[in-house]
Amino acid sequence: MSKRVLIVDDEENLRHILSIILTKEGYEVEAVKNGREALNCLEKSIYDTVLCDIRMPVMDGITFLKAVQSSEFGVRSKTPETQNSKLKTLSLPTIIMMSAYGAIDDAIEAMKLGAYDYISKPFKSDEVILTIRKAEERERLRRENSELREVVKKDFGVTGIITKNEEMVKMLATVKKVADYKTTVLITGESGTGKELIARALHYNGGRGSKAFVAVNCGAIPENLLESEFFGHVKGAFTDAVRNKKGLFEEAEGGTLFLDEIGELPFHLQVKLLRALQEEEIMRIGDTKPIRVSVRIVAATVKDLGREVKEGRFREDLFYRLNVLPIHLPPLRERPEDIPALSSHFMGKYKDRHGIKVGAVSPDAMKLLMDYTWPGNVRELENAIERSVLLSEGENITVSALPPAVRGKMVSASPGTGLKTGIPSDNLSIKKAARAMEEELIKRALEKSHGNRTHAAELLELSHRALLYKIKEYGIKG
Ligand SMILES: Nc1ncnc2c1ncn2[C@@H]1O[C@H](COP(=O)(O)OP(=O)(O)OP(=O)(O)O)[C@@H](O)[C@H]1O
Ligand SMILES: [Mg+2]
């Protein structure tokens, strides 16, 4: 379908020439002689682009532009009928002004009022075509972007969060309500309960959704790098600072900074974070002037921060600053009613992803899913369902496709999966062997703890921070 252009100019000659040029380029063209007539056209029909003169009798270009941009016109042009017409993604046309030689001020005013561009008379035909093409390209990108945003919303929006639990439903209502505000939110809950999912929902459902969502795992970054990660640095601030670097606060400007595993933040950084939150400004390391930042903070932790405060590991003032709106996610074992819904949600997801046909979870298998305690919570259930989809042989997911832990058998390392397997046999480097062994041990601990990292860290006799760091370093999934 060819694009439609509306030409608005009081000079007959110019309307004629432009019509010829644009028709030759494949556009469907209509031409009128003033703003009033142009408004009538826009009410009756849909155009992609309007080429509009500024000085005209009856209604000039600026008045026309204001009328188009005014909400009244905008609302009228978005009535259900026009939305259901074949051009259902109706939006206002892109307006390009034509200004007389020397009337640059008019053109600038028009741009301020929302015109996309202007061309000065006299112009060459190439120039007109190029400007229209540019406007079309921008419009295409704009649409693509808003479609993308819709997709992202679907994935992370409150709609993508499955629950039948009353407490969770109430919590989701709160998430929707506060998404638009800059309120600091502290999300607590065991590993795998959906803390990051909620953080993203808060971001993508609010007015900041089109800006950045920056996630940082406070436990996975080496302590000595944390400050520069958060606040950035200027060139020369320390030996490795070879150039200026923006920190995460600046990266998240206008959007959300998700401080995951906030309970792992070292004490001296807690002070600096508190200051940044209170002042809403940060200072790059080595810099002398502060930078203002507008960032929404969402923090998450598996720890009981109140207890951390009592035991002197977490600053009380920072705790209160973060705990403005607490959201607690109950473990999956406390909301078994969510298991069937989540199971079919994940089945759908992995069926599509792996192109496998499976119908449902068999009643026996569902009973086992309901009886199991899910120490790794929703993440563990998701992994179990993915595995079952892959292993299922018939139409349904049956007991035999479920992970051993869910089937009630002990996870026993079969012979031959001893630690030796992780060690490269052709290499005698102690360093390499130690790394391989470390990786193997971490994987086992995670398996044993069903993906619960807090528990895995205890098994490994490692700090939670060190474990998170190593998981990231080795790229271990789970
Ligand atoms: N209610 C839910 N509906 C759908 N998917 C969910 C739900 N809760 C969690 N998930 C999924 O479970 C997985 C784990 O969730 P998430 O990463 O948000 O957990 P977490 O609490 O941040 O865990 P950890 O503390 O280990 O980082 C993700 O893939 C997430 O999409
Ligand atoms: Mg998480």
Coordinates of C-alpha atoms and ligand atoms in Angstrom, one line a residue, residues 190-197 217 258 260-261 300 302 379 453, ligand 2:
E190 CA 14.2 -17.4 49.7
S191 CA 16.3 -18.2 46.7
G192 CA 14.2 -18.8 43.6
T193 CA 10.9 -17.2 44.9
G194 CA 10.8 -14.6 42.1
K195 CA 12.5 -11.6 43.6
E196 CA 14.1 -10.5 40.3
L197 CA 10.9 -11.1 38.4
N217 CA 24.5 -8.5 42.2
F258 CA 18.2 -3.3 41.1
D260 CA 20.3 -7.8 44.2
E261 CA 21.7 -9.5 47.3
A300 CA 16.5 -7.8 47.2
V302 CA 17.5 -13.7 50.9
R379 CA 13.4 -21.9 40.0
R453 CA 22.5 -20.7 47.1
Ligands
MG2 MG 17.7 -13.2 42.0

